[in-house]
Short mmCIF file of C-alpha atoms in Angstrom, two decimals:
data_model
loop_
_atom_site.label_atom_id
_atom_site.label_comp_id
_atom_site.label_asym_id
_atom_site.label_seq_id
_atom_site.Cartn_x
_atom_site.Cartn_y
_atom_site.Cartn_z
CA MET W 1 0.00 0.00 0.02
CA ALA W 2 1.25 3.41 -0.85
CA GLY W 3 2.87 5.22 2.06
CA GLN W 4 2.78 2.11 4.34
CA GLN W 5 5.87 1.86 6.39
CA GLN W 6 7.70 -1.42 6.20
CA PRO W 7 8.90 -3.20 9.31
CA PRO W 8 12.55 -2.64 10.11
CA GLY W 9 15.06 -5.03 8.66
CA GLN W 10 12.88 -6.10 5.73
CA PRO W 11 14.02 -5.15 2.22
CA GLY W 12 11.99 -2.40 0.66
CA GLN W 13 10.37 -3.63 -2.50
CA GLU W 14 7.79 -0.96 -2.88
CA PRO W 15 6.08 -0.14 -6.13
CA PRO W 16 7.55 2.79 -8.13
CA GLY W 17 6.51 6.10 -6.63
CA GLN W 18 5.92 4.77 -3.18
CA GLY W 19 8.00 4.57 -0.03
CA PRO W 20 8.03 5.35 3.62
CA PRO W 21 5.40 7.60 5.09
CA GLY W 22 5.16 10.89 3.40
CA SER W 23 7.92 10.08 1.00
CA GLY W 24 6.06 10.22 -2.34
CA ALA W 25 9.04 8.43 -3.90
CA PRO W 26 11.06 5.36 -3.36
CA GLY W 27 13.95 5.74 -0.92
CA GLY W 28 12.93 9.25 0.05
CA ALA W 29 11.31 11.42 2.56
CA PRO W 30 10.05 15.00 2.19
CA PRO W 31 12.63 17.76 2.52
CA GLY W 32 12.36 19.40 5.93
CA MET W 33 11.38 16.14 7.62
CA ALA W 34 12.00 16.20 11.44
CA GLN W 35 15.44 15.01 12.42
CA GLN W 36 14.03 12.08 14.49
CA SER W 37 11.75 11.01 11.63
CA ARG W 38 14.74 11.10 9.26
CA ILE W 39 16.83 8.98 11.56
CA ASP W 40 13.94 6.42 11.84
CA TYR W 41 13.64 6.48 8.03
CA TYR W 42 17.30 5.58 7.51
CA LYS W 43 17.14 2.92 10.31
CA ASN W 44 14.45 1.18 8.29
CA LEU W 45 16.59 1.33 5.16
CA ILE W 46 19.66 -0.21 6.83
CA ASP W 47 19.65 -3.94 7.09
CA PRO W 48 21.62 -4.69 10.33
CA LYS W 49 22.66 -8.11 9.28
CA VAL W 50 24.05 -6.99 5.91
CA THR W 51 25.91 -4.12 7.58
CA ALA W 52 27.38 -6.24 10.28
CA VAL W 53 28.57 -8.92 7.76
CA ALA W 54 30.10 -6.28 5.50
CA GLY W 55 31.82 -4.40 8.31
CA VAL W 56 33.20 -7.38 10.11
CA GLY W 57 34.09 -9.04 6.85
CA ALA W 58 35.99 -5.98 5.62
CA TRP W 59 38.01 -5.88 8.93
CA ALA W 60 38.71 -9.60 8.83
CA GLY W 61 39.69 -9.56 5.16
CA ALA W 62 42.05 -6.69 5.60
CA LEU W 63 43.58 -8.36 8.61
CA VAL W 64 44.13 -11.59 6.78
CA LEU W 65 45.72 -9.89 3.75
CA SER W 66 47.93 -7.90 6.01
CA PHE W 67 49.01 -11.18 7.69
CA PHE W 68 49.99 -12.60 4.38
CA VAL W 69 52.15 -9.54 3.56
CA VAL W 70 53.78 -9.56 7.03
CA THR W 71 54.50 -13.23 6.70
CA PHE W 72 55.86 -12.98 3.17
CA PHE W 73 58.33 -10.22 4.17
CA SER W 74 59.10 -11.78 7.58
CA LEU W 75 58.29 -8.44 9.10
CA ALA W 76 57.56 -9.67 12.59
CA GLU W 77 61.00 -11.24 12.92
CA LYS W 78 62.84 -8.21 11.57
CA LEU W 79 60.96 -5.46 13.48
CA GLY W 80 59.18 -6.94 16.37
CA GLY W 81 61.51 -9.48 17.91
CA ASP W 82 59.10 -11.86 19.70
CA LEU W 83 56.05 -10.08 18.25
CA SER W 84 53.71 -12.57 16.59
CA GLY W 85 52.67 -12.24 12.99
CA ILE W 86 48.95 -11.65 13.73
CA ASP W 87 49.80 -8.89 16.28
CA MET W 88 52.04 -7.12 13.78
CA SER W 89 49.34 -7.56 11.10
CA HIS W 90 46.82 -5.66 13.20
CA TRP W 91 49.37 -3.02 13.96
CA MET W 92 50.07 -2.61 10.16
CA LEU W 93 46.36 -2.53 9.49
CA THR W 94 45.93 0.24 12.06
CA GLY W 95 48.83 2.17 10.63
CA GLY W 96 47.41 1.69 7.12
CA ILE W 97 44.25 3.55 7.94
CA GLY W 98 46.17 6.53 9.32
CA GLY W 99 47.16 5.64 12.83
CA GLY W 100 45.61 5.22 16.22
CA PHE W 101 48.65 4.60 18.38
CA GLU W 102 49.40 5.92 21.75
CA SER W 103 52.82 7.08 20.46
CA GLN W 104 52.63 8.17 16.88
CA GLY W 105 56.37 8.84 16.93
CA THR W 106 57.24 5.31 17.73
CA ALA W 107 54.83 3.91 15.11
CA PHE W 108 56.21 6.30 12.50
CA SER W 109 59.73 5.09 13.33
CA VAL W 110 58.69 1.49 12.82
CA PHE W 111 57.11 2.35 9.45
CA GLN W 112 60.21 4.27 8.39
CA LEU W 113 62.38 1.32 9.33
CA TYR W 114 60.04 -1.02 7.45
CA ALA W 115 60.20 1.25 4.41
CA GLN W 116 63.98 1.31 4.38
CA LEU W 117 64.41 -2.51 4.58
CA ASP W 118 66.12 -3.95 1.46
CA SER W 119 63.89 -6.97 1.69
CA ASN W 120 60.55 -5.19 1.02
CA TYR W 121 60.95 -5.34 -2.79
CA TRP W 122 61.61 -1.56 -3.27
CA GLY W 123 58.84 -0.43 -0.97
CA VAL W 124 56.17 -2.89 -2.18
CA GLY W 125 55.48 -4.02 1.37
CA PRO W 126 54.54 -0.69 2.83
CA ILE W 127 52.55 0.16 -0.29
CA LEU W 128 50.44 -2.98 0.15
CA HIS W 129 49.73 -2.22 3.77
CA TYR W 130 48.30 1.12 2.79
CA LEU W 131 46.39 -0.18 -0.20
CA ILE W 132 44.83 -3.26 1.44
CA PRO W 133 42.22 -1.47 3.69
CA ALA W 134 41.32 0.95 1.01
CA ILE W 135 40.62 -1.66 -1.67
CA VAL W 136 38.82 -4.01 0.75
CA LEU W 137 36.51 -1.19 1.98
CA LEU W 138 35.85 -0.04 -1.67
CA LEU W 139 34.72 -3.54 -2.49
CA ALA W 140 32.68 -3.87 0.74
CA GLY W 141 30.87 -0.63 0.05
CA ARG W 142 30.17 -1.60 -3.44
CA ALA W 143 28.79 -4.98 -2.39
CA VAL W 144 26.43 -3.43 0.16
CA ALA W 145 25.20 -0.96 -2.46
CA GLY W 146 24.54 -3.79 -4.91
CA HIS W 147 22.50 -5.70 -2.31
CA PHE W 148 20.50 -2.66 -1.38
CA LEU W 149 19.77 -1.71 -5.03
CA ARG W 150 18.58 -5.21 -5.85
CA ASN W 151 15.95 -4.89 -3.17
CA ARG W 152 15.19 -1.21 -3.91
CA PRO W 153 15.96 -0.59 -7.57
CA ASN W 154 14.48 2.87 -7.45
CA ALA W 155 16.47 4.01 -4.44
CA THR W 156 18.29 7.39 -4.69
CA ALA W 157 22.05 7.52 -4.88
CA VAL W 158 22.39 9.31 -1.60
CA ASP W 159 20.22 6.66 0.20
CA THR W 160 22.41 3.99 -1.19
CA VAL W 161 25.61 5.70 -0.04
CA VAL W 162 24.26 6.23 3.43
CA VAL W 163 23.24 2.53 3.72
CA SER W 164 26.72 1.43 2.51
CA ALA W 165 28.63 3.83 4.71
CA ALA W 166 26.92 2.32 7.78
CA LEU W 167 29.45 -0.55 7.61
CA ALA W 168 31.94 1.85 9.26
CA VAL W 169 30.34 1.10 12.57
CA PRO W 170 31.05 -2.65 12.80
CA PHE W 171 34.43 -2.02 11.23
CA VAL W 172 35.57 0.37 13.96
CA VAL W 173 34.04 -1.88 16.60
CA MET W 174 36.27 -4.73 15.40
CA LEU W 175 39.28 -2.39 15.21
CA LEU W 176 38.69 -1.45 18.88
CA LEU W 177 38.30 -5.12 19.88
CA GLY W 178 41.51 -5.98 17.97
CA SER W 179 43.37 -3.34 19.91
CA PHE W 180 42.73 -5.29 23.11
CA ILE W 181 43.10 -8.79 21.61
CA PHE W 182 46.18 -8.36 19.39
CA THR W 183 48.33 -6.53 21.88
CA HIS W 184 52.01 -6.56 22.97
CA ASP W 185 54.39 -4.72 25.21
CA ASN W 186 55.70 -2.88 22.13
CA ILE W 187 52.25 -1.99 20.81
CA SER W 188 49.99 0.51 22.45
CA TYR W 189 46.89 2.02 20.92
CA ASP W 190 45.15 5.35 21.52
CA ILE W 191 41.40 4.67 21.71
CA VAL W 192 40.29 8.18 20.79
CA SER W 193 42.40 8.46 17.64
CA LEU W 194 41.70 4.84 16.70
CA LEU W 195 37.93 5.61 17.01
CA LEU W 196 38.24 8.68 14.86
CA MET W 197 40.29 7.15 12.04
CA GLY W 198 38.39 3.87 12.25
CA LEU W 199 35.26 5.74 11.38
CA ALA W 200 36.55 8.35 8.91
CA TYR W 201 38.51 5.93 6.79
CA PRO W 202 35.78 3.37 6.10
CA LEU W 203 33.16 6.14 5.67
CA VAL W 204 35.24 7.62 2.91
CA PHE W 205 36.07 4.49 0.94
CA ALA W 206 32.78 2.67 1.51
CA SER W 207 30.97 5.77 0.29
CA ILE W 208 33.18 5.89 -2.84
CA GLY W 209 32.54 2.27 -3.52
CA ALA W 210 28.75 2.81 -3.21
CA ALA W 211 28.94 5.85 -5.51
CA MET W 212 30.75 3.72 -8.10
CA ARG W 213 28.06 1.08 -7.85
CA THR W 214 25.27 3.58 -8.36
CA ARG W 215 27.28 5.13 -11.19
CA ALA W 216 26.74 8.49 -9.58
CA ALA W 217 29.23 11.15 -10.52
CA VAL W 218 32.12 11.31 -8.11
CA THR W 219 33.05 14.80 -9.27
CA SER W 220 32.17 17.54 -11.64
CA ILE W 221 33.78 20.53 -13.29
CA ASN W 222 32.77 22.60 -10.29
CA GLY W 223 34.13 19.89 -7.96
CA LEU W 224 37.47 19.85 -9.74
CA ILE W 225 37.73 23.63 -9.55
CA ALA W 226 36.82 23.56 -5.84
CA GLY W 227 39.34 20.77 -5.21
CA VAL W 228 42.21 22.65 -6.87
CA GLY W 229 41.13 25.79 -5.09
CA SER W 230 41.16 24.08 -1.66
CA PHE W 231 44.61 22.71 -2.30
CA VAL W 232 45.93 26.11 -3.38
CA LEU W 233 44.27 27.86 -0.46
CA GLY W 234 45.89 25.50 2.03
CA PHE W 235 49.28 25.72 0.31
CA GLY W 236 48.99 29.54 0.23
CA ILE W 237 48.32 29.75 3.92
CA TRP W 238 51.22 27.46 4.69
CA TYR W 239 53.55 29.37 2.36
CA PHE W 240 52.64 32.97 3.38
CA ILE W 241 51.49 32.66 6.99
CA VAL W 242 53.16 29.65 8.41
CA ASP W 243 56.38 30.51 6.55
CA PRO W 244 58.06 27.15 6.01
CA PHE W 245 61.35 28.83 5.10
CA ALA W 246 61.71 29.76 8.74
CA ASP W 247 62.78 26.15 9.40
CA MET W 248 64.19 25.23 6.02
CA SER W 249 66.37 26.96 3.52
CA GLY W 250 65.14 28.26 0.13
CA VAL W 251 65.09 26.02 -2.88
CA ASP W 252 66.56 26.41 -6.31
CA GLY W 253 64.71 26.81 -9.55
CA TRP W 254 63.35 24.14 -11.85
CA GLY W 255 66.09 24.46 -14.41
CA ASP W 256 68.16 21.37 -13.42
CA LEU W 257 67.72 18.15 -11.65
CA PRO W 258 68.95 19.32 -8.24
CA GLY W 259 66.60 22.28 -8.41
CA SER W 260 63.63 20.19 -9.42
CA THR W 261 64.32 17.71 -6.71
CA ALA W 262 64.42 20.50 -4.17
CA GLN W 263 61.21 21.92 -5.50
CA PHE W 264 59.34 18.62 -5.29
CA ASP W 265 60.77 17.97 -1.93
CA PHE W 266 59.41 21.30 -0.87
CA LEU W 267 55.97 20.48 -2.23
CA ALA W 268 56.17 17.00 -0.52
CA GLU W 269 56.79 18.73 2.74
CA TYR W 270 53.33 20.27 2.39
CA LEU W 271 51.88 16.88 1.87
CA SER W 272 53.57 15.59 4.98
CA ASN W 273 51.51 18.19 6.99
CA HIS W 274 48.48 15.97 6.23
CA ALA W 275 49.34 13.99 9.41
CA LEU W 276 52.02 11.96 7.66
CA GLY W 277 54.94 12.92 9.86
CA ALA W 278 56.09 11.80 13.24
CA GLU W 279 54.07 12.90 16.23
CA ARG W 280 51.14 13.94 13.95
CA PHE W 281 47.78 12.40 14.07
CA PHE W 282 45.61 15.32 12.93
CA PRO W 283 46.34 17.43 9.78
CA GLU W 284 47.47 20.97 10.33
CA TRP W 285 44.74 23.59 10.81
CA TYR W 286 45.14 25.30 7.53
CA ILE W 287 44.57 22.09 5.63
CA VAL W 288 41.37 21.45 7.56
CA VAL W 289 40.18 25.04 6.91
CA ALA W 290 40.91 24.82 3.22
CA ALA W 291 38.96 21.55 2.83
CA LEU W 292 35.98 22.92 4.85
CA VAL W 293 35.89 26.12 2.81
CA GLY W 294 36.10 24.26 -0.51
CA GLY W 295 33.31 21.75 0.30
CA GLY W 296 31.10 24.45 1.87
CA ALA W 297 31.52 26.86 -1.05
CA LEU W 298 30.75 24.14 -3.56
CA ALA W 299 27.55 22.99 -1.85
CA TYR W 300 26.42 26.64 -1.45
CA TYR W 301 27.16 27.48 -5.08
CA LEU W 302 25.19 24.41 -6.26
CA LYS W 303 22.22 25.64 -4.08
CA VAL W 304 22.02 22.39 -2.05
CA ARG W 305 19.58 22.52 0.89
CA ASP W 306 19.88 19.17 2.43
CA PRO W 307 23.01 18.45 4.57
CA LEU W 308 23.27 14.86 3.41
CA ALA W 309 23.30 15.94 -0.17
CA GLY W 310 25.68 18.76 0.74
CA MET W 311 28.08 16.14 2.03
CA GLY W 312 28.04 14.35 -1.24
CA LYS W 313 28.60 17.49 -3.24
CA GLY W 314 31.37 18.63 -0.88
CA ALA W 315 33.11 15.35 -1.28
CA HIS W 316 33.53 16.08 -5.00
CA VAL W 317 36.42 18.41 -3.85
CA GLY W 318 38.44 15.29 -3.29
CA VAL W 319 39.13 14.48 -6.97
CA GLY W 320 40.84 17.79 -7.71
CA TYR W 321 42.84 17.56 -4.44
CA PHE W 322 43.70 13.93 -5.26
CA ILE W 323 45.06 14.87 -8.70
CA LEU W 324 47.40 17.55 -7.28
CA ALA W 325 48.53 15.38 -4.43
CA THR W 326 49.30 12.47 -6.73
CA LEU W 327 51.32 14.64 -9.12
CA ILE W 328 53.40 15.97 -6.30
CA ALA W 329 53.98 12.45 -4.81
CA PHE W 330 55.05 10.93 -8.06
CA GLY W 331 57.04 14.02 -9.03
CA ALA W 332 59.05 13.88 -5.81
CA ALA W 333 59.61 10.17 -6.15
CA PHE W 334 60.72 10.48 -9.80
CA THR W 335 63.25 13.28 -9.09
CA ARG W 336 64.72 11.40 -6.19
CA LEU W 337 65.06 8.24 -8.22
CA SER W 338 66.65 10.18 -11.01
CA ASP W 339 69.10 11.68 -8.58
CA ALA W 340 69.95 8.17 -7.33
CA MET W 341 70.56 6.95 -10.90
CA GLU W 342 73.77 9.03 -11.04
CA TYR W 343 75.47 6.46 -8.80
CA ASP W 344 77.09 3.58 -10.65
CA THR W 345 76.72 1.44 -7.56
CA TRP W 346 74.06 2.20 -4.98
CA PRO W 347 75.42 2.41 -1.42
CA GLU W 348 73.26 1.11 1.39
CA ALA W 349 72.10 4.60 2.24
CA ILE W 350 70.80 5.17 -1.33
CA VAL W 351 69.01 1.85 -1.27
CA ALA W 352 67.29 2.77 1.93
CA GLN W 353 66.36 6.19 0.49
CA VAL W 354 64.90 4.77 -2.66
CA ASN W 355 62.85 2.21 -0.71
CA ALA W 356 61.49 4.94 1.65
CA THR W 357 60.64 7.16 -1.32
CA ILE W 358 58.66 4.46 -3.17
CA SER W 359 56.87 3.14 -0.06
CA GLY W 360 55.68 6.61 0.90
CA LEU W 361 53.73 7.05 -2.30
CA SER W 362 50.63 5.14 -1.10
CA ALA W 363 50.44 7.07 2.17
CA GLN W 364 50.71 10.39 0.45
CA ILE W 365 48.07 9.60 -2.17
CA ILE W 366 45.60 7.75 0.00
CA LEU W 367 45.68 9.74 3.22
CA ALA W 368 46.79 13.23 1.90
CA GLY W 369 44.98 12.99 -1.40
CA VAL W 370 41.76 11.15 -0.45
CA VAL W 371 40.88 10.56 3.16
CA TYR W 372 41.49 13.87 4.82
CA PRO W 373 40.36 16.21 2.01
CA VAL W 374 37.18 14.17 1.31
CA ALA W 375 36.25 13.87 4.98
CA PHE W 376 36.59 17.55 5.79
CA ALA W 377 35.22 18.72 2.52
CA ALA W 378 32.10 16.58 3.10
CA ILE W 379 31.66 18.21 6.52
CA GLY W 380 32.04 21.57 4.89
CA GLY W 381 29.47 20.58 2.24
CA ALA W 382 26.96 19.80 5.00
CA ILE W 383 27.63 23.21 6.57
CA GLY W 384 27.30 25.04 3.27
CA ALA W 385 23.99 23.31 2.52
CA LYS W 386 22.69 24.26 5.93
CA VAL W 387 23.77 27.87 5.41
CA TYR W 388 22.07 28.02 2.03
CA ALA W 389 18.90 26.46 3.34
CA THR W 390 18.70 28.89 6.21
CA GLN W 391 19.36 31.78 3.91
CA SER W 392 16.86 30.84 1.28
CA THR W 393 14.21 30.03 3.81
CA GLY W 394 14.73 33.48 5.32
CA SER W 395 14.50 35.12 1.89
CA ARG W 396 11.26 33.32 1.16
CA GLN W 397 9.81 34.28 4.46
CA GLY W 398 10.81 37.86 4.00
CA ALA W 399 9.21 37.91 0.52
CA ALA W 400 5.97 36.34 1.87
CA MET W 401 5.71 39.05 4.50
CA GLY W 402 6.07 41.86 1.87
CA PRO W 403 3.22 44.13 0.84
CA GLY W 404 0.48 42.26 -0.92
CA ALA W 405 2.35 38.94 -0.78
CA GLN W 406 -0.28 37.25 1.45
CA GLN W 407 -4.02 37.29 1.09
CA GLY W 408 -5.53 40.02 3.08
CA THR W 409 -2.37 41.99 3.62
CA SER W 410 -3.53 44.78 1.19
CA PRO W 411 -6.74 45.49 -0.67
CA PRO W 412 -6.87 44.18 -4.23
CA PRO W 413 -6.83 46.74 -7.05
CA THR W 414 -10.11 48.30 -7.85
CA GLY W 415 -11.68 48.35 -11.22
CA PRO W 416 -13.74 51.11 -12.93
CA GLY W 417 -16.35 52.66 -10.74
CA GLY W 418 -14.44 51.66 -7.53
CA GLN W 419 -15.47 48.01 -7.74
CA GLN W 420 -12.81 45.49 -6.91
CA GLY W 421 -11.64 43.54 -9.87
CA GLY W 422 -13.32 40.11 -10.08
CA SER W 423 -15.24 40.68 -6.80
CA ARG W 424 -18.84 39.90 -6.11
CA PRO W 425 -21.41 42.50 -5.17
CA PRO W 426 -22.68 42.48 -1.61
CA ALA W 427 -25.39 40.08 -0.71
CA GLY W 428 -28.90 41.42 -1.30
CA SER W 429 -27.79 43.93 -3.87
CA GLY W 430 -29.57 41.90 -6.57
CA GLY W 431 -26.61 42.25 -8.77
CA GLN W 432 -27.17 45.97 -9.21
CA PRO W 433 -24.15 47.83 -10.56
CA PRO W 434 -22.45 50.38 -8.37
CA GLN W 435 -23.54 53.97 -8.29
CA GLY W 436 -22.54 55.71 -11.46
CA GLY W 437 -22.31 52.47 -13.40
CA SER W 438 -24.45 51.22 -16.32
CA PRO W 439 -27.36 48.79 -15.81
CA PRO W 440 -26.94 45.15 -16.72
CA PRO W 441 -27.71 44.28 -20.31
CA ALA W 442 -30.93 42.54 -21.44
CA GLY W 443 -31.26 38.93 -20.80
CA GLY W 444 -29.87 39.12 -17.31
CA GLN W 445 -26.25 38.65 -18.39
CA SER W 446 -23.74 40.09 -15.95
CA THR W 447 -21.14 42.70 -16.96
CA GLN W 448 -18.87 41.91 -13.91
CA PRO W 449 -15.27 41.23 -14.65
CA GLY W 450 -14.58 37.61 -15.34
CA GLY W 451 -18.09 36.85 -16.53
CA ASN W 452 -19.68 36.21 -13.11
CA PRO W 453 -23.42 35.68 -13.05
CA PRO W 454 -25.74 37.85 -11.03
CA ALA W 455 -26.09 37.25 -7.32
CA GLU W 456 -29.40 35.28 -7.68
CA GLU W 457 -27.79 32.83 -10.18
CA ARG W 458 -24.72 32.56 -7.94
CA GLY W 459 -26.93 31.64 -5.04
CA GLN W 460 -28.55 28.85 -7.08
CA GLN W 461 -25.22 27.57 -8.25
CA SER W 462 -23.85 27.49 -4.76
CA GLN W 463 -26.65 25.14 -3.51
CA GLY W 464 -25.38 21.60 -3.10
CA SER W 465 -21.75 22.45 -3.87
CA SER W 466 -18.76 23.66 -1.99
CA PRO W 467 -16.05 25.99 -3.02
CA PRO W 468 -12.69 24.41 -4.18
CA PRO W 469 -10.23 24.03 -1.33
CA ALA W 470 -7.59 26.69 -1.02
CA GLU W 471 -4.19 25.69 -2.37
CA ASP W 472 -2.29 23.89 0.31
CA SER W 473 1.05 25.42 1.06
CA GLY W 474 2.44 21.94 1.74
CA GLN W 475 1.41 20.54 -1.65
CA GLN W 476 4.96 20.58 -2.84
CA LEU W 477 6.12 18.39 0.03
CA ARG W 478 3.34 15.81 -0.23
CA GLY W 479 3.33 15.41 -3.94
CA GLY W 480 6.86 16.31 -4.86
CA GLY W 481 8.15 12.76 -4.86
CA GLN W 482 11.55 13.83 -3.62
CA SER W 483 14.00 12.06 -1.31
CA PRO W 484 15.27 13.90 1.73
CA THR W 485 18.43 14.70 -0.13
CA GLU W 486 17.00 15.69 -3.57
CA GLU W 487 16.80 19.35 -4.36
CA PRO W 488 13.72 21.01 -5.97
CA GLU W 489 14.06 21.41 -9.63
CA SER W 490 13.62 25.17 -9.44
CA ASP W 491 16.94 25.58 -7.58
CA THR W 492 19.60 24.12 -9.70
CA GLU W 493 20.28 21.45 -12.29
CA SER W 494 22.85 18.69 -11.76
CA ASP W 495 25.67 20.90 -12.92
CA GLY W 496 24.72 23.60 -10.49
CA GLN W 497 23.44 26.04 -13.10
CA PRO W 498 19.89 27.46 -13.08
CA PRO W 499 17.57 25.44 -15.20
CA GLN W 500 16.23 26.79 -18.46
CA ARG W 501 12.69 27.86 -18.22
#
């Protein structure tokens, strides 16, 4: 039945155009729905069993794959002494998602030592440890989205992403449990940082996997521009305000290899401020501000009202940011390797430098180019959507309170002879024209504007009938057929430009 709410936990196979109460469309609820109602709505969309299986499975799969890598490279024996392979695997998994250790400096030193080992096949080992959780969560998010769309083929893209991103909850729960189970005297976890990164990392990659499954656009021209702008804004603040040259000497030009190497090292230093260095868990403030501004500005420019949709639009910033971070990471690696090629025989120090350079690529690209910019830009997008919704609502209310905007706020214009245009004569007047007017024509036909019949005829017509109901101001919400994250067509098109009338 249309509008009938389904019991929680059951797949929603509603007919097209039907959904939860008041939705008017599959997978949607009216914009402006109360916050508690919206939470209940998404609770009914999320299948707890599927979410739990996906989250726990993603954690277990990433842990097993990390164990294979640790075993292949004999990492536990070389770095941990009596540390078991499974304990080291969970440590590597935690480091791969961005950290969560009580001493970030100690963990960073271990990863640096791992990166410099000549037995890691030129940095392949550390690269795999950073890639494994990202790939597993992408696949898990895509799988949950596919299951959801098979049961609700008409669901919106945002609803699908929300359902898939929910696997972050069981994923972080397993990370927290693993921090107590797979422990050692040399391993200590920080619960707060582990909780934050354990949520942010799977939220980002599961959402990307779900968006890929729905074939939703992961960026746009406006998103690319906003992403590049966010990167430049953060870099500009770092360059002009933080003044990195206070702690490092200037660099040469791009004319030769030493100058290019110094330039790329300088740019890579900016990437390291994305919580990639020792004793850093949180990115520097200017990086956070730049991502928030980019995501908020994009959602506001696209006239998004719903915070969830704003998060999706704000996340489009990540692609432009990712492109620049990837270019810098590969540029720095290429120039360093080119510099090392000048040696006929590589000494041990050069081997360690090359290994560290290659192994750092995945951390720079995944964390600095994807996780942090997407997470903070999504938050900024939600803020930008909220600001636009508040501003547009205030503007509409102000227009509604203007002169003549509401019925009864000012008298309607008067026609010839002082009669109000389209109005009916007073009861009992017999349809007589106002003083100074002309009598009605023969045949009893009325000369009132709009062709209204005389009062006697109107009285006969009104018997047994009722006037049409006044237009309901909430008609758009009841019949719009929009999801809670879909914007009205009058605001913007998909590319953010006003629609053509």
